[in-house]
PDB file of C-alpha atoms in Angstrom:
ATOM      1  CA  UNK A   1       8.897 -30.209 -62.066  1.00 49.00           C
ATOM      2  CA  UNK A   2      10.854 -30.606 -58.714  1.00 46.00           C
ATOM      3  CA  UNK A   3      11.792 -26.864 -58.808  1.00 45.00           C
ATOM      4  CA  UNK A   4       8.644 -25.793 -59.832  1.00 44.00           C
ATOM      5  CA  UNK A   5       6.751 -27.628 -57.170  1.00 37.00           C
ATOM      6  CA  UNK A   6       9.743 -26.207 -54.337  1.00 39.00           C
ATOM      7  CA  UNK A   7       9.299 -23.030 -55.803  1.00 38.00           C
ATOM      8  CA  UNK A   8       5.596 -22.933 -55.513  1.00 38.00           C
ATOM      9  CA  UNK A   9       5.883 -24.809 -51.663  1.00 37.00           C
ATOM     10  CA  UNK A  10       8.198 -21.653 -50.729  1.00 40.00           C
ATOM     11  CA  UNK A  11       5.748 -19.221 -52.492  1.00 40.00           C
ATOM     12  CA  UNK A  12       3.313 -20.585 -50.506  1.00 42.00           C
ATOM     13  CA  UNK A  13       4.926 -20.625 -46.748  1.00 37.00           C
ATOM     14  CA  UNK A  14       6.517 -17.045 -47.530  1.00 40.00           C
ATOM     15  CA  UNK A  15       2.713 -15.856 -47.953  1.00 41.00           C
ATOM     16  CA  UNK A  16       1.202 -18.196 -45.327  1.00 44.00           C
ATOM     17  CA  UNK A  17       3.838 -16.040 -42.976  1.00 45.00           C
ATOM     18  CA  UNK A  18       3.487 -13.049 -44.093  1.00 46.00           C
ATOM     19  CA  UNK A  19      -0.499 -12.947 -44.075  1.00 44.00           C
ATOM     20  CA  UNK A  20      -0.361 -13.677 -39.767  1.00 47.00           C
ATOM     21  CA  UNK A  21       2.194 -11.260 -39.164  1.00 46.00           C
ATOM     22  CA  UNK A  22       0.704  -8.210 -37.739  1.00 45.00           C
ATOM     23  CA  UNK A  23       1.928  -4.560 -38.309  1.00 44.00           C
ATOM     24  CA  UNK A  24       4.573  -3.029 -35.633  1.00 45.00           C
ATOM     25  CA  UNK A  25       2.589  -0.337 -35.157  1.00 46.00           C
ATOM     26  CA  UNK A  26      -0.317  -2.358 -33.512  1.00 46.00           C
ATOM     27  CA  UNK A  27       1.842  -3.518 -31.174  1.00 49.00           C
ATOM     28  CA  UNK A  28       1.115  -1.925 -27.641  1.00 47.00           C
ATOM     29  CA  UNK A  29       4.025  -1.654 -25.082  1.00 42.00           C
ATOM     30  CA  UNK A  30       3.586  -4.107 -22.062  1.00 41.00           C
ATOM     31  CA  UNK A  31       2.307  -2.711 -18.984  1.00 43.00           C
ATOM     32  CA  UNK A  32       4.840  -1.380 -16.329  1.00 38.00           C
ATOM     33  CA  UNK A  33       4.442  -3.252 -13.240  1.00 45.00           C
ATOM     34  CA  UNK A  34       3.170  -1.635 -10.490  1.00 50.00           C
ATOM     35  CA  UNK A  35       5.466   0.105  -7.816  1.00 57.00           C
ATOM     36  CA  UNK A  36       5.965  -2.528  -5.633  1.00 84.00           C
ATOM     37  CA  UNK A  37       4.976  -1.904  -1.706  1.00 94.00           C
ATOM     38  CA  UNK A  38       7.419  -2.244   1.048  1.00 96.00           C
ATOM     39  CA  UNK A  39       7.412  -5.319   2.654  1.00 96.00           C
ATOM     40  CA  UNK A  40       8.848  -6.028   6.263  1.00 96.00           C
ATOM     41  CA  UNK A  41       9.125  -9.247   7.315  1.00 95.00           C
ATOM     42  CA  UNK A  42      10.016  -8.304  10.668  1.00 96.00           C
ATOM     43  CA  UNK A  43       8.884  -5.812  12.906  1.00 97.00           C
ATOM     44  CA  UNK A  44      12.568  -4.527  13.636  1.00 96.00           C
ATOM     45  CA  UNK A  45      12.350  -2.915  10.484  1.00 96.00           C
ATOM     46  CA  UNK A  46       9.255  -0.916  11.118  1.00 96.00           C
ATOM     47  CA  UNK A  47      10.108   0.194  14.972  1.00 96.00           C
ATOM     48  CA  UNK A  48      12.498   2.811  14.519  1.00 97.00           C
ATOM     49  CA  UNK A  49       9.788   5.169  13.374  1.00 96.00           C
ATOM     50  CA  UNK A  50       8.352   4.665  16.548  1.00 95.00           C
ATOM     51  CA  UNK A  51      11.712   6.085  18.220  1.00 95.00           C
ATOM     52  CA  UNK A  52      11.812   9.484  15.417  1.00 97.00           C
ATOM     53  CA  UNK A  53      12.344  12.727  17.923  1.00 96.00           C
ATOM     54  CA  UNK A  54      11.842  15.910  15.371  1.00 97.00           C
ATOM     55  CA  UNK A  55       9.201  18.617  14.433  1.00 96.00           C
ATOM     56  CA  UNK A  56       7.362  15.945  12.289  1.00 98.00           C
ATOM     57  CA  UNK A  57       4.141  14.607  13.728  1.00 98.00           C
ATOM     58  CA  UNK A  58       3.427  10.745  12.770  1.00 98.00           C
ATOM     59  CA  UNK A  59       0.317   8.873  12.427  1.00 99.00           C
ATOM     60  CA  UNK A  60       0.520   5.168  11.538  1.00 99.00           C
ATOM     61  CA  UNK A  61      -2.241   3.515  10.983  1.00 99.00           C
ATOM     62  CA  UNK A  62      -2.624  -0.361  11.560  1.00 99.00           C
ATOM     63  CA  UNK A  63      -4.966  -1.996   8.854  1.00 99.00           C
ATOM     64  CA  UNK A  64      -6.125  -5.042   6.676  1.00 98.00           C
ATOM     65  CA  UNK A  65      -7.872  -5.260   2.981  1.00 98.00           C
ATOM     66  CA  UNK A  66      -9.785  -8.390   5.363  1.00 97.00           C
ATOM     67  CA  UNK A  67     -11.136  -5.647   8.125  1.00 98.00           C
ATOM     68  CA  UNK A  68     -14.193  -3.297   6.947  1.00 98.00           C
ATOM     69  CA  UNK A  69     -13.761  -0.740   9.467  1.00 98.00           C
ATOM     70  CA  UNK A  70     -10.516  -0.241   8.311  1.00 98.00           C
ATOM     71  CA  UNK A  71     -11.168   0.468   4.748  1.00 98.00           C
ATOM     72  CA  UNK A  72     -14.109   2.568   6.077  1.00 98.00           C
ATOM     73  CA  UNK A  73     -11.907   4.640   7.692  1.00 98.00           C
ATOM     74  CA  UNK A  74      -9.452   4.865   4.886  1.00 98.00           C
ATOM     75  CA  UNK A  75     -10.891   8.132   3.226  1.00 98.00           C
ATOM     76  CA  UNK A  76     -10.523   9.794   6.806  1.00 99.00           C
ATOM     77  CA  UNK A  77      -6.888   9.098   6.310  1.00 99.00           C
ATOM     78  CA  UNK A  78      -6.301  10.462   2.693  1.00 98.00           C
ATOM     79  CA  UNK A  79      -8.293  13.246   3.817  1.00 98.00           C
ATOM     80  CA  UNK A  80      -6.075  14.334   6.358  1.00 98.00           C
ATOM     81  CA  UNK A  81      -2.995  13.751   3.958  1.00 98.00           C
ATOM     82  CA  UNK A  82      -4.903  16.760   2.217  1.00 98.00           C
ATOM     83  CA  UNK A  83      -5.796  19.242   4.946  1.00 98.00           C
ATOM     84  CA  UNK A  84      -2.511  18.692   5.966  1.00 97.00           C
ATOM     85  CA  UNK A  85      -0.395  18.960   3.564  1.00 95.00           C
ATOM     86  CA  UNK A  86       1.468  21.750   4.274  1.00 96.00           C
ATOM     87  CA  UNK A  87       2.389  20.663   8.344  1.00 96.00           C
ATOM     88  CA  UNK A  88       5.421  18.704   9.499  1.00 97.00           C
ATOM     89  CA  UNK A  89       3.305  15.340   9.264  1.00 98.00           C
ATOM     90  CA  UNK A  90       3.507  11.628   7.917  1.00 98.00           C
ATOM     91  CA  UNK A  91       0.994   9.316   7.353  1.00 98.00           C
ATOM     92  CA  UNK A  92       1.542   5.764   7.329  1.00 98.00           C
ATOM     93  CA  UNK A  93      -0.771   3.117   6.653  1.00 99.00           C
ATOM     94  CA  UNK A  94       0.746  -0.200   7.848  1.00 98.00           C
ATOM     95  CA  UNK A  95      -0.957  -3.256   6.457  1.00 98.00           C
ATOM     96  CA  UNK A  96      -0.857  -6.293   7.913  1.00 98.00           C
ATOM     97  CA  UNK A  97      -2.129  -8.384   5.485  1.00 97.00           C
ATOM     98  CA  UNK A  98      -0.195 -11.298   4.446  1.00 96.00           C
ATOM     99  CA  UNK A  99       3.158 -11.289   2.074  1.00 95.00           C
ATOM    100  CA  UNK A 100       1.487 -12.903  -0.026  1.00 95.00           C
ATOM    101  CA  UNK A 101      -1.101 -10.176  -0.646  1.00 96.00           C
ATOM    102  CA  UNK A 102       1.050  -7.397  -0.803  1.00 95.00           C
ATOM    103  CA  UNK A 103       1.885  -6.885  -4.280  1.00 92.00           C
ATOM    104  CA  UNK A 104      -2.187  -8.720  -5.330  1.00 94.00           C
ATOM    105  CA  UNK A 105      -4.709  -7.241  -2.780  1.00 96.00           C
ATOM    106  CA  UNK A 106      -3.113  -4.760  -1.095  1.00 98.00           C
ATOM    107  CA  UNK A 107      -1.963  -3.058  -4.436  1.00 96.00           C
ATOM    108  CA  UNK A 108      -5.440  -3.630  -5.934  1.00 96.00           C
ATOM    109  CA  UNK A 109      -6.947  -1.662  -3.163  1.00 97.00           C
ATOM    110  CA  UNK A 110      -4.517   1.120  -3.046  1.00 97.00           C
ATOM    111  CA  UNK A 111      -4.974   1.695  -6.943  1.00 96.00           C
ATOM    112  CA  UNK A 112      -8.704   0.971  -6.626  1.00 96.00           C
ATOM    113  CA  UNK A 113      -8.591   3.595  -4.117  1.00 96.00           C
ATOM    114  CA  UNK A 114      -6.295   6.211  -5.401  1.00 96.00           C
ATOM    115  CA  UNK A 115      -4.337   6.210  -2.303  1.00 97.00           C
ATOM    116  CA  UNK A 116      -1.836   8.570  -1.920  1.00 97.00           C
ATOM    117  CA  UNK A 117      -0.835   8.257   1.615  1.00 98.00           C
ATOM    118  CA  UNK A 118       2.563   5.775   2.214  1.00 97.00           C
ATOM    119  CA  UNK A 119       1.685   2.224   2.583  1.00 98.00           C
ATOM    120  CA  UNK A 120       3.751  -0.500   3.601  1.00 97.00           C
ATOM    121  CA  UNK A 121       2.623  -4.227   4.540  1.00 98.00           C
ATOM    122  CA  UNK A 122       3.977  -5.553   7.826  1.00 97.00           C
ATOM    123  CA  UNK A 123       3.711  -9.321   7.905  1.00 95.00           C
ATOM    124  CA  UNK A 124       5.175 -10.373  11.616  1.00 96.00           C
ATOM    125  CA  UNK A 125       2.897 -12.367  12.302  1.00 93.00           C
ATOM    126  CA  UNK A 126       4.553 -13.033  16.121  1.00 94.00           C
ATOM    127  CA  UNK A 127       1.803 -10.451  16.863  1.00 93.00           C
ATOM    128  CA  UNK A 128       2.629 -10.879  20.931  1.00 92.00           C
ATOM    129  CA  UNK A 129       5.848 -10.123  20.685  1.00 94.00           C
ATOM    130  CA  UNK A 130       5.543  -6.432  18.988  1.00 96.00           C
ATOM    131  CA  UNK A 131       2.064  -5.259  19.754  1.00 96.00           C
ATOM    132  CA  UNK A 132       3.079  -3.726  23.189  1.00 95.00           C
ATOM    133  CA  UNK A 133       5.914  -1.897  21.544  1.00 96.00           C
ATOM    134  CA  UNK A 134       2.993  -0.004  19.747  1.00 96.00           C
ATOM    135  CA  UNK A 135       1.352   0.673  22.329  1.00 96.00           C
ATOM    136  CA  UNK A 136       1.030  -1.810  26.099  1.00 95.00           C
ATOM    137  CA  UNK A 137      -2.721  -1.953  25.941  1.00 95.00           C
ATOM    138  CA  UNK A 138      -2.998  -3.149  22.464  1.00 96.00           C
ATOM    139  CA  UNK A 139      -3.585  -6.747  21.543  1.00 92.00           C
ATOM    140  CA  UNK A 140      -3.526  -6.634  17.859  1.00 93.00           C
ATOM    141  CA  UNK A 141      -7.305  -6.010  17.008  1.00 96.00           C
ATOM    142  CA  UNK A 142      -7.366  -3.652  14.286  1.00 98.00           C
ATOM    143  CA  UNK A 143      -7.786  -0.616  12.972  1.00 99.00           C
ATOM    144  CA  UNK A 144      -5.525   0.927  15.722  1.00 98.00           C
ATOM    145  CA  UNK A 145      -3.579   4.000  15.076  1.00 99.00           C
ATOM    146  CA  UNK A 146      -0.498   5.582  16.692  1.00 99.00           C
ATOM    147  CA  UNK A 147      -0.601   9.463  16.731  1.00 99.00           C
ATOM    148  CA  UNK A 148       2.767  10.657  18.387  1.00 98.00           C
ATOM    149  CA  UNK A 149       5.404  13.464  18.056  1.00 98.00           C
ATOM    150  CA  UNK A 150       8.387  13.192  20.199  1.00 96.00           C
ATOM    151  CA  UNK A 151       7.625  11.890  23.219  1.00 94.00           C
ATOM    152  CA  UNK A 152       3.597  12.676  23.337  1.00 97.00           C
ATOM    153  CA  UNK A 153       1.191   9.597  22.292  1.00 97.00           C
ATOM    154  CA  UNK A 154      -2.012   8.912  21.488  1.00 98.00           C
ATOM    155  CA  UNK A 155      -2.992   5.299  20.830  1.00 98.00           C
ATOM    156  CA  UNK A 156      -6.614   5.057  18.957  1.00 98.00           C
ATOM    157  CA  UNK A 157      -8.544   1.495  18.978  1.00 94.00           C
ATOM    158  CA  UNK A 158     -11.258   1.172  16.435  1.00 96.00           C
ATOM    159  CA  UNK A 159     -11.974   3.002  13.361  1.00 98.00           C
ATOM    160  CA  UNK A 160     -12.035   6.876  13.438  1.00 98.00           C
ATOM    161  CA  UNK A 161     -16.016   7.124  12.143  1.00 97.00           C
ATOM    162  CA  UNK A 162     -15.669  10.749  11.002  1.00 98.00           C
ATOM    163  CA  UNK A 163     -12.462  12.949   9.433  1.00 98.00           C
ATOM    164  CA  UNK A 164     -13.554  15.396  12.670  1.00 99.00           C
ATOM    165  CA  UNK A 165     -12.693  12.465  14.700  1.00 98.00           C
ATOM    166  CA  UNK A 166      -9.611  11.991  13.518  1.00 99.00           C
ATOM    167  CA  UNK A 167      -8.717  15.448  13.054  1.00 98.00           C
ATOM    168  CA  UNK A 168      -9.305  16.279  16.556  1.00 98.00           C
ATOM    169  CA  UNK A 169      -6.878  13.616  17.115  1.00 98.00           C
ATOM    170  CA  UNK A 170      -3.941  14.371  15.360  1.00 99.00           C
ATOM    171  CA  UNK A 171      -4.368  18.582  16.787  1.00 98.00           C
ATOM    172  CA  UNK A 172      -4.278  17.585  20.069  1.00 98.00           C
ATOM    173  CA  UNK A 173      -0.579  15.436  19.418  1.00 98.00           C
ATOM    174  CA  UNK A 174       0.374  18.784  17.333  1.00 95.00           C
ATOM    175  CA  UNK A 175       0.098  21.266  20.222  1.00 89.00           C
TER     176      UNK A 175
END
């Protein structure tokens, strides 16, 4: 009776297990994470594209998921990436949300977004101390963009409100 009533106890478990196990081929992969965005803790490690002397012409833009006109202004930006596409140019969009956004809100909004224009999140928050290395008249308020190509510069407070703006902008550093 002992075996029969083991017997029947490991009948029962072996079926118990096998009715919750679910096929392998329902099994979907795990997500890939995200590519994660650059983050620069100090602003040493964003200046030297302020120093670049080539053909290129660059156009970093200073932004915030926190700052409407910014994001308002964000299509202006990936439409230019576009029209430009095939000119010596680089976008950058420099966020300065907080580290600890980066890889949540920032990334959110650039997939949300579909943007295709090179991000990177630049969280000195020392503000005073590199501000005037982007430009001496600029205190921090954002958007701001710097349009330069060797040494010709063009600093931009506010939001661009139309692509002509901005266009306009960037031909006149070109020339």
């Amino acid at each position: 009776m002992h075996k029969s009533f083991a017997l029947l106890l490991a009948f029962s478990f072996f079926l118990a297990c096998s009715e919750n196990k679910k096929p392998e081929a329902a099994k979907q992969p795990a997500p890939l994470p995200a590519s994660p965005i650059p983050v620069y803790e100090d602003f040493s490690l964003l200046e030297p594209i302020l120093h670049l002397q080539n053909d290129t012409t660059y156009v970093l833009n200073f932004w915030a998921t926190t700052c409407k006109p910014c994001l308002q202004e964000m299509p202006h930006f990936e439409h230019l990436n576009k029209m430009y596409a095939n000119k010596k140019i680089r976008i950058l969009l420099v966020s300065l949300d907080l580290k600890r956004h980066a890889q949540t809100r920032v990334a959110k909004f650039i997939e949300k977004k579909n943007i295709q224009n090179e991000v990177v999140v630049m969280c000195d928050q020392n503000y005073s101390k590199w501000t005037g290395k982007i430009d001496g008249s600029w205190y921090g308020a954002l958007p701001a963009t710097l349009i330069y190509k060797n040494k010709k510069r063009s600093f931009f407070f506010g939001a661009f409100e139309t692509y002509e703006d901005l266009d306009k902008a960037v031909a006149a550093v070109m020339r």
